[in-house]
Amino acid sequence: MQYKVFSIVGLHAALAVGCALLAGCSSKVPTAQSTPATSSSQPEPAQMPAGAAGDEIRLGKLVFDETPRYAAAYVGNRLSCNDCHLKSGTAAHAAPMVNLANLFPMYNKRAGRVISLQERLQECFVRSENGRPLPDDSKEMRALVAYINWLSKDGVKGKPFEGRGLVKLPALKGDPARGKAVYASQCAACHGSDGIGEPPIIPPLWGRNSFNDGAGMNEPEKMAAFLMPNMPQNHPGTLAPQSAFDVAAFIHTMPRPKFNQAYRRY
Ligand code: HEC
Ligand code: HEC
């Protein structure tokens, strides 16, 4: 997968006023992703079926978009799936859910065996959501699976969505000191100089309401790959790869919850 670097002139000036325009960042900017998911295999919410089957899919989308509210018993922070899997899990290169159900059961490197979609979702709850495992037959799990199945209904078994996962970057070494400066000029206006954001509108990047140290996003390479096409949210696609690694290295030095080893399944 080849990643295109976009450049925008006047970025710094635009960013300086970005949040002011957002009235203190109290509403999300509906920016188009720099690498939009344009595949026709991406179903529209309006096309969800009527009736009980549709209700379960709709609940799944609510759990996905507002996880701390709709799966409160299993979430330990203030992050929703949608804060990382952008556009309700449909944005390319933000680890989208589109077609994903067609790839499970799937071999998992960490597990060293084939895992179910439910097992993969559990990992998100105990790591990214810093929460606890939810039973396979809980209404929240059933709803999430129904939503992901629905996002996969037009896909082909075994064939991944084009924008699956994150972009591939050259392996660079991040410098936290340089990253601190990147953070101050390009991120702090929204996520706060203290990194705690303004949940549920602006998600936290560190502190007790963030993901724990067992989450994929806690790996600097994965965060850099997430950032390149997706952040800063008002000008996605403008970060240089080195800056993405630097700011990820800086964020990595900040405090966050510890992964609860009692929830380690593999
Ligand atoms: C803090 C950011 C973050 C949050 C919150 C988060 N995820 Fe993820 N998720 C990631 C990242 C990054 C990856 C890809 C890297 C990896 O494999 O760890 C990923 C991977 C996944 C995958 C595998 C995708 C694939 O292509 O194989 C699934 C499924 C998933 N997440 C579901 C969820 C669900 C459902 C939630 C909410 C309950 C959630 N995630 C919350 C960051 C997050
Ligand atoms: C204009 C406001 C804004 C700016 C500037 C911004 N972000 Fe974000 N960020 C958001 C929002 C809002 C989300 C939630 C996803 C969404 O709605 O797009 C988010 C999500 C994230 C996430 C995943 C969720 C989490 O909390 O872990 C990370 C990581 C992140 N941003 C890092 C950064 C970094 C690093 C920068 C600077 C290079 C940055 N952001 C700049 C608004 C912003």
Short mmCIF file of C-alpha atoms and ligand atoms in Angstrom, two decimals:
data_model
loop_
_atom_site.label_atom_id
_atom_site.label_comp_id
_atom_site.label_asym_id
_atom_site.label_seq_id
_atom_site.Cartn_x
_atom_site.Cartn_y
_atom_site.Cartn_z
CA MET A 1 0.00 0.00 0.00
CA GLN A 2 1.45 3.35 -1.03
CA TYR A 3 0.82 6.38 1.13
CA LYS A 4 0.47 9.78 -0.53
CA VAL A 5 1.76 12.81 1.35
CA PHE A 6 -0.48 15.83 1.05
CA SER A 7 0.77 19.31 1.80
CA ILE A 8 -1.24 22.36 2.68
CA VAL A 9 0.33 25.81 2.58
CA GLY A 10 -0.42 28.03 5.55
CA LEU A 11 -1.02 25.06 7.83
CA HIS A 12 0.28 26.72 10.96
CA ALA A 13 -1.81 29.84 10.56
CA ALA A 14 -4.88 27.71 9.86
CA LEU A 15 -4.24 25.50 12.87
CA ALA A 16 -3.76 28.45 15.19
CA VAL A 17 -7.32 29.56 14.53
CA GLY A 18 -8.74 26.06 14.02
CA CYS A 19 -10.03 25.58 17.49
CA ALA A 20 -11.18 29.15 17.98
CA LEU A 21 -13.38 28.68 14.94
CA LEU A 22 -14.71 25.55 16.54
CA ALA A 23 -15.96 27.55 19.50
CA GLY A 24 -13.42 26.02 21.85
CA CYS A 25 -13.55 22.72 20.04
CA SER A 26 -17.06 22.05 21.25
CA SER A 27 -18.10 20.44 17.99
CA LYS A 28 -16.39 17.98 15.66
CA VAL A 29 -15.26 19.29 12.29
CA PRO A 30 -16.80 17.26 9.50
CA THR A 31 -13.50 17.08 7.56
CA ALA A 32 -13.31 14.70 4.65
CA GLN A 33 -10.60 12.11 5.23
CA SER A 34 -7.55 12.71 3.04
CA THR A 35 -7.89 9.11 1.98
CA PRO A 36 -11.63 8.51 1.94
CA ALA A 37 -13.21 5.11 1.87
CA THR A 38 -14.96 5.33 -1.46
CA SER A 39 -15.63 1.68 -2.04
CA SER A 40 -19.15 0.78 -3.05
CA SER A 41 -18.97 -2.01 -0.46
CA GLN A 42 -19.59 0.54 2.27
CA PRO A 43 -23.26 0.41 3.30
CA GLU A 44 -25.21 3.57 4.15
CA PRO A 45 -26.82 3.81 7.63
CA ALA A 46 -30.10 4.75 5.95
CA GLN A 47 -30.14 1.29 4.37
CA MET A 48 -30.22 -0.56 7.69
CA PRO A 49 -33.10 -3.04 7.71
CA ALA A 50 -36.31 -2.20 9.57
CA GLY A 51 -37.50 -4.27 12.53
CA ALA A 52 -35.66 -6.20 15.23
CA ALA A 53 -32.64 -7.12 13.06
CA GLY A 54 -32.19 -3.44 12.18
CA ASP A 55 -32.61 -2.42 15.82
CA GLU A 56 -29.70 -4.64 16.84
CA ILE A 57 -27.50 -3.13 14.09
CA ARG A 58 -28.52 0.38 15.17
CA LEU A 59 -27.67 -0.42 18.79
CA GLY A 60 -24.30 -1.74 17.61
CA LYS A 61 -23.58 1.57 15.88
CA LEU A 62 -24.48 3.42 19.09
CA VAL A 63 -22.14 1.18 21.11
CA PHE A 64 -19.44 1.86 18.50
CA ASP A 65 -19.98 5.64 18.40
CA GLU A 66 -20.61 6.26 22.12
CA THR A 67 -18.99 3.30 23.84
CA PRO A 68 -18.70 4.71 27.40
CA ARG A 69 -22.45 5.44 27.31
CA TYR A 70 -23.84 2.36 25.58
CA ALA A 71 -21.42 -0.24 26.99
CA ALA A 72 -20.86 1.50 30.34
CA ALA A 73 -20.42 -1.72 32.34
CA TYR A 74 -17.41 -2.78 30.25
CA VAL A 75 -15.58 0.52 29.62
CA GLY A 76 -12.98 2.00 31.96
CA ASN A 77 -12.13 5.23 30.15
CA ARG A 78 -13.77 7.91 28.01
CA LEU A 79 -12.90 6.59 24.56
CA SER A 80 -15.33 5.34 21.97
CA CYS A 81 -14.43 2.90 19.21
CA ASN A 82 -15.28 5.77 16.85
CA ASP A 83 -12.51 7.98 18.30
CA CYS A 84 -9.92 5.74 16.62
CA HIS A 85 -12.01 3.86 14.01
CA LEU A 86 -13.22 7.06 12.36
CA LYS A 87 -16.58 7.62 10.71
CA SER A 88 -18.24 4.84 12.68
CA GLY A 89 -15.63 2.37 11.50
CA THR A 90 -15.94 3.16 7.78
CA ALA A 91 -12.91 5.44 7.13
CA ALA A 92 -10.08 3.85 5.15
CA HIS A 93 -6.70 3.74 6.95
CA ALA A 94 -8.31 4.22 10.35
CA ALA A 95 -8.62 0.44 10.85
CA PRO A 96 -12.14 0.26 9.34
CA MET A 97 -14.70 -2.44 10.15
CA VAL A 98 -15.96 -2.64 6.54
CA ASN A 99 -15.76 -6.24 5.21
CA LEU A 100 -13.93 -7.23 8.40
CA ALA A 101 -16.37 -9.93 9.49
CA ASN A 102 -15.55 -11.80 6.26
CA LEU A 103 -11.96 -12.29 7.47
CA PHE A 104 -12.90 -14.04 10.75
CA PRO A 105 -12.12 -16.50 12.24
CA MET A 106 -8.58 -15.22 11.66
CA TYR A 107 -5.06 -16.23 12.67
CA ASN A 108 -3.77 -13.89 15.38
CA LYS A 109 -0.05 -13.48 15.90
CA ARG A 110 -0.26 -12.60 19.60
CA ALA A 111 -2.56 -15.56 20.26
CA GLY A 112 -0.60 -17.94 18.03
CA ARG A 113 -3.93 -19.41 16.91
CA VAL A 114 -7.15 -18.64 15.06
CA ILE A 115 -9.51 -16.30 16.96
CA SER A 116 -13.15 -15.31 16.55
CA LEU A 117 -14.40 -11.77 15.88
CA GLN A 118 -15.76 -11.75 19.44
CA GLU A 119 -12.31 -12.56 20.84
CA ARG A 120 -10.83 -9.69 18.80
CA LEU A 121 -13.47 -7.30 20.17
CA GLN A 122 -12.70 -8.41 23.74
CA GLU A 123 -9.11 -7.26 23.22
CA CYS A 124 -10.40 -3.77 22.36
CA PHE A 125 -12.41 -3.63 25.57
CA VAL A 126 -9.58 -4.67 27.89
CA ARG A 127 -6.89 -2.59 26.13
CA SER A 128 -8.14 0.37 24.04
CA GLU A 129 -11.20 0.84 26.28
CA ASN A 130 -9.22 0.02 29.46
CA GLY A 131 -12.29 -1.93 30.55
CA ARG A 132 -13.24 -5.52 31.22
CA PRO A 133 -14.31 -8.42 29.01
CA LEU A 134 -17.93 -8.51 27.91
CA PRO A 135 -19.67 -11.87 27.53
CA ASP A 136 -20.21 -13.14 23.98
CA ASP A 137 -23.96 -13.28 24.65
CA SER A 138 -24.24 -9.77 26.18
CA LYS A 139 -26.51 -7.43 24.27
CA GLU A 140 -23.59 -5.04 23.66
CA MET A 141 -21.40 -7.76 22.09
CA ARG A 142 -24.27 -9.11 19.99
CA ALA A 143 -25.06 -5.58 18.79
CA LEU A 144 -21.43 -4.79 17.88
CA VAL A 145 -21.13 -8.05 15.95
CA ALA A 146 -24.44 -7.31 14.16
CA TYR A 147 -23.15 -3.86 13.18
CA ILE A 148 -19.79 -5.21 11.91
CA ASN A 149 -21.59 -8.02 10.05
CA TRP A 150 -23.79 -5.41 8.43
CA LEU A 151 -20.74 -3.33 7.41
CA SER A 152 -19.41 -6.53 5.85
CA LYS A 153 -22.55 -7.68 4.07
CA ASP A 154 -21.40 -6.61 0.57
CA GLY A 155 -17.87 -7.92 0.98
CA VAL A 156 -16.35 -11.14 -0.26
CA LYS A 157 -15.31 -13.90 2.16
CA GLY A 158 -11.57 -13.70 2.80
CA LYS A 159 -11.07 -10.50 0.76
CA PRO A 160 -10.01 -7.49 2.87
CA PHE A 161 -11.44 -3.99 2.35
CA GLU A 162 -9.03 -1.82 0.34
CA GLY A 163 -8.32 0.60 3.19
CA ARG A 164 -8.08 -2.05 5.89
CA GLY A 165 -5.79 -1.34 8.83
CA LEU A 166 -3.40 1.57 8.97
CA VAL A 167 -0.99 3.03 6.40
CA LYS A 168 2.46 1.46 6.06
CA LEU A 169 5.22 3.85 7.06
CA PRO A 170 8.99 3.57 6.88
CA ALA A 171 10.28 2.65 10.37
CA LEU A 172 11.60 5.96 11.73
CA LYS A 173 12.84 6.72 15.22
CA GLY A 174 10.75 9.31 17.03
CA ASP A 175 12.30 12.01 19.18
CA PRO A 176 10.13 12.98 22.18
CA ALA A 177 11.71 16.44 22.55
CA ARG A 178 10.89 17.35 18.94
CA GLY A 179 7.52 15.68 19.39
CA LYS A 180 6.71 17.93 22.33
CA ALA A 181 7.02 20.94 20.02
CA VAL A 182 4.86 19.27 17.35
CA TYR A 183 2.28 18.54 20.03
CA ALA A 184 2.23 22.13 21.28
CA SER A 185 1.80 23.62 17.81
CA GLN A 186 -0.49 21.06 16.13
CA CYS A 187 -2.38 19.05 18.72
CA ALA A 188 -2.73 20.89 22.03
CA ALA A 189 -5.35 23.34 20.73
CA CYS A 190 -7.82 20.45 20.62
CA HIS A 191 -6.46 17.66 22.85
CA GLY A 192 -5.28 20.15 25.51
CA SER A 193 -1.79 20.91 26.81
CA ASP A 194 -2.60 18.34 29.53
CA GLY A 195 -3.66 15.72 26.92
CA ILE A 196 -7.02 15.10 28.55
CA GLY A 197 -9.13 16.47 25.69
CA GLU A 198 -12.78 17.27 26.17
CA PRO A 199 -14.55 13.92 26.07
CA PRO A 200 -16.83 12.88 24.50
CA ILE A 201 -16.09 15.47 21.79
CA ILE A 202 -12.28 15.55 21.87
CA PRO A 203 -10.78 12.26 23.11
CA PRO A 204 -7.95 12.15 25.68
CA LEU A 205 -4.44 11.13 24.56
CA TRP A 206 -3.05 10.30 27.99
CA GLY A 207 -4.13 10.27 31.62
CA ARG A 208 -6.64 8.02 33.35
CA ASN A 209 -9.35 8.37 30.66
CA SER A 210 -7.10 7.25 27.82
CA PHE A 211 -6.26 3.80 26.39
CA ASN A 212 -4.01 1.60 28.53
CA ASP A 213 -0.41 0.56 27.87
CA GLY A 214 -1.54 -2.74 26.31
CA ALA A 215 -3.44 -1.00 23.48
CA GLY A 216 -2.30 -1.03 19.84
CA MET A 217 -2.37 2.78 19.86
CA ASN A 218 0.27 2.70 22.61
CA GLU A 219 2.80 1.37 20.09
CA PRO A 220 4.49 4.47 18.62
CA GLU A 221 4.64 2.97 15.08
CA LYS A 222 0.91 2.26 15.12
CA MET A 223 0.08 5.70 16.47
CA ALA A 224 2.29 7.34 13.81
CA ALA A 225 0.50 5.31 11.13
CA PHE A 226 -2.88 6.36 12.53
CA LEU A 227 -1.85 10.03 12.69
CA MET A 228 -0.50 10.43 9.14
CA PRO A 229 -3.81 10.32 7.25
CA ASN A 230 -6.11 11.25 10.16
CA MET A 231 -4.60 13.95 12.40
CA PRO A 232 -4.58 16.91 13.02
CA GLN A 233 -8.29 16.32 12.63
CA ASN A 234 -8.91 19.70 10.94
CA HIS A 235 -6.02 19.21 8.45
CA PRO A 236 -5.53 15.47 8.00
CA GLY A 237 -2.73 14.37 5.71
CA THR A 238 -0.37 17.26 6.54
CA LEU A 239 1.96 15.67 9.11
CA ALA A 240 5.39 14.64 7.82
CA PRO A 241 6.24 11.01 8.70
CA GLN A 242 9.09 12.14 10.99
CA SER A 243 6.74 14.53 12.86
CA ALA A 244 4.20 11.73 13.25
CA PHE A 245 6.88 9.50 14.84
CA ASP A 246 8.15 12.39 16.99
CA VAL A 247 4.74 13.31 18.39
CA ALA A 248 3.91 9.63 18.96
CA ALA A 249 7.21 9.26 20.88
CA PHE A 250 6.31 12.29 23.00
CA ILE A 251 2.81 11.00 23.78
CA HIS A 252 4.40 7.65 24.67
CA THR A 253 6.33 9.32 27.53
CA MET A 254 3.13 10.53 29.20
CA PRO A 255 1.27 8.59 31.94
CA ARG A 256 -1.66 6.25 31.15
CA PRO A 257 -3.50 3.32 32.75
CA LYS A 258 -1.76 -0.06 33.03
CA PHE A 259 -3.19 -3.06 31.19
CA ASN A 260 -4.81 -5.35 33.77
CA GLN A 261 -2.87 -8.61 33.35
CA ALA A 262 -5.80 -10.56 34.82
CA TYR A 263 -7.53 -9.92 31.49
CA ARG A 264 -4.71 -11.32 29.37
CA ARG A 265 -6.14 -14.19 27.31
CA TYR A 266 -3.15 -14.55 25.00
C1 HEC B 1 -7.33 4.18 21.26
C2 HEC B 1 -7.76 3.84 19.92
C3 HEC B 1 -8.70 2.66 19.74
C4 HEC B 1 -9.92 2.44 20.33
C5 HEC B 1 -10.61 3.31 21.38
C6 HEC B 1 -10.43 1.21 19.79
N1 HEC B 1 -9.55 0.71 18.87
FE1 HEC B 1 -9.80 -0.93 17.73
N2 HEC B 1 -7.92 -0.73 16.97
C7 HEC B 1 -7.10 0.35 17.20
C8 HEC B 1 -5.89 0.20 16.42
C9 HEC B 1 -4.71 1.19 16.38
C10 HEC B 1 -6.02 -1.01 15.70
C11 HEC B 1 -5.05 -1.63 14.71
C12 HEC B 1 -3.78 -2.02 15.31
C13 HEC B 1 -3.81 -3.26 16.12
O1 HEC B 1 -4.01 -4.35 15.55
O2 HEC B 1 -3.63 -3.18 17.35
C14 HEC B 1 -7.31 -1.57 16.09
C15 HEC B 1 -7.82 -2.77 15.60
C16 HEC B 1 -9.13 -3.20 15.77
C17 HEC B 1 -9.72 -4.34 15.13
C18 HEC B 1 -9.03 -5.26 14.12
C19 HEC B 1 -9.05 -4.62 12.78
C20 HEC B 1 -8.43 -5.43 11.66
O3 HEC B 1 -8.34 -4.91 10.54
O4 HEC B 1 -8.03 -6.57 11.91
C21 HEC B 1 -11.03 -4.41 15.54
C22 HEC B 1 -12.06 -5.43 15.13
C23 HEC B 1 -11.24 -3.30 16.45
N3 HEC B 1 -10.06 -2.60 16.58
C24 HEC B 1 -12.44 -3.02 17.05
C25 HEC B 1 -12.62 -2.02 18.02
C26 HEC B 1 -13.86 -1.80 18.72
C27 HEC B 1 -15.17 -2.54 18.48
C28 HEC B 1 -13.64 -0.80 19.62
C29 HEC B 1 -14.57 -0.25 20.66
C30 HEC B 1 -15.15 -1.21 21.57
C31 HEC B 1 -12.26 -0.38 19.44
N4 HEC B 1 -11.68 -1.15 18.48
C32 HEC B 1 -11.65 0.64 20.13
C33 HEC B 1 -7.35 1.43 18.01
C34 HEC B 1 -8.47 1.56 18.82
C1 HEC B 2 -9.22 20.09 15.36
C2 HEC B 2 -9.06 19.30 16.55
C3 HEC B 2 -7.93 18.27 16.61
C4 HEC B 2 -6.59 18.45 16.36
C5 HEC B 2 -5.86 19.73 15.98
C6 HEC B 2 -5.98 17.16 16.60
N1 HEC B 2 -6.93 16.23 16.95
FE1 HEC B 2 -6.59 14.27 17.39
N2 HEC B 2 -8.60 13.95 17.49
C7 HEC B 2 -9.58 14.93 17.39
C8 HEC B 2 -10.88 14.29 17.42
C9 HEC B 2 -12.22 15.01 17.39
C10 HEC B 2 -10.65 12.91 17.51
C11 HEC B 2 -11.70 11.80 17.50
C12 HEC B 2 -11.85 11.23 16.14
C13 HEC B 2 -12.58 12.12 15.18
O1 HEC B 2 -13.71 12.51 15.47
O2 HEC B 2 -12.00 12.45 14.12
C14 HEC B 2 -9.21 12.73 17.58
C15 HEC B 2 -8.58 11.49 17.73
C16 HEC B 2 -7.22 11.33 17.98
C17 HEC B 2 -6.57 10.10 18.36
C18 HEC B 2 -7.26 8.74 18.58
C19 HEC B 2 -8.10 8.76 19.83
C20 HEC B 2 -7.32 8.90 21.12
O3 HEC B 2 -7.69 9.77 21.93
O4 HEC B 2 -6.34 8.15 21.35
C21 HEC B 2 -5.24 10.35 18.48
C22 HEC B 2 -4.15 9.37 18.88
C23 HEC B 2 -5.05 11.75 18.17
N3 HEC B 2 -6.28 12.31 17.86
C24 HEC B 2 -3.82 12.41 18.17
C25 HEC B 2 -3.63 13.71 17.70
C26 HEC B 2 -2.33 14.31 17.50
C27 HEC B 2 -0.99 13.66 17.85
C28 HEC B 2 -2.55 15.56 16.99
C29 HEC B 2 -1.53 16.55 16.53
C30 HEC B 2 -0.61 16.09 15.49
C31 HEC B 2 -3.99 15.74 16.90
N4 HEC B 2 -4.61 14.59 17.32
C32 HEC B 2 -4.62 16.90 16.48
C33 HEC B 2 -9.35 16.28 17.28
C34 HEC B 2 -8.14 16.87 16.97
#
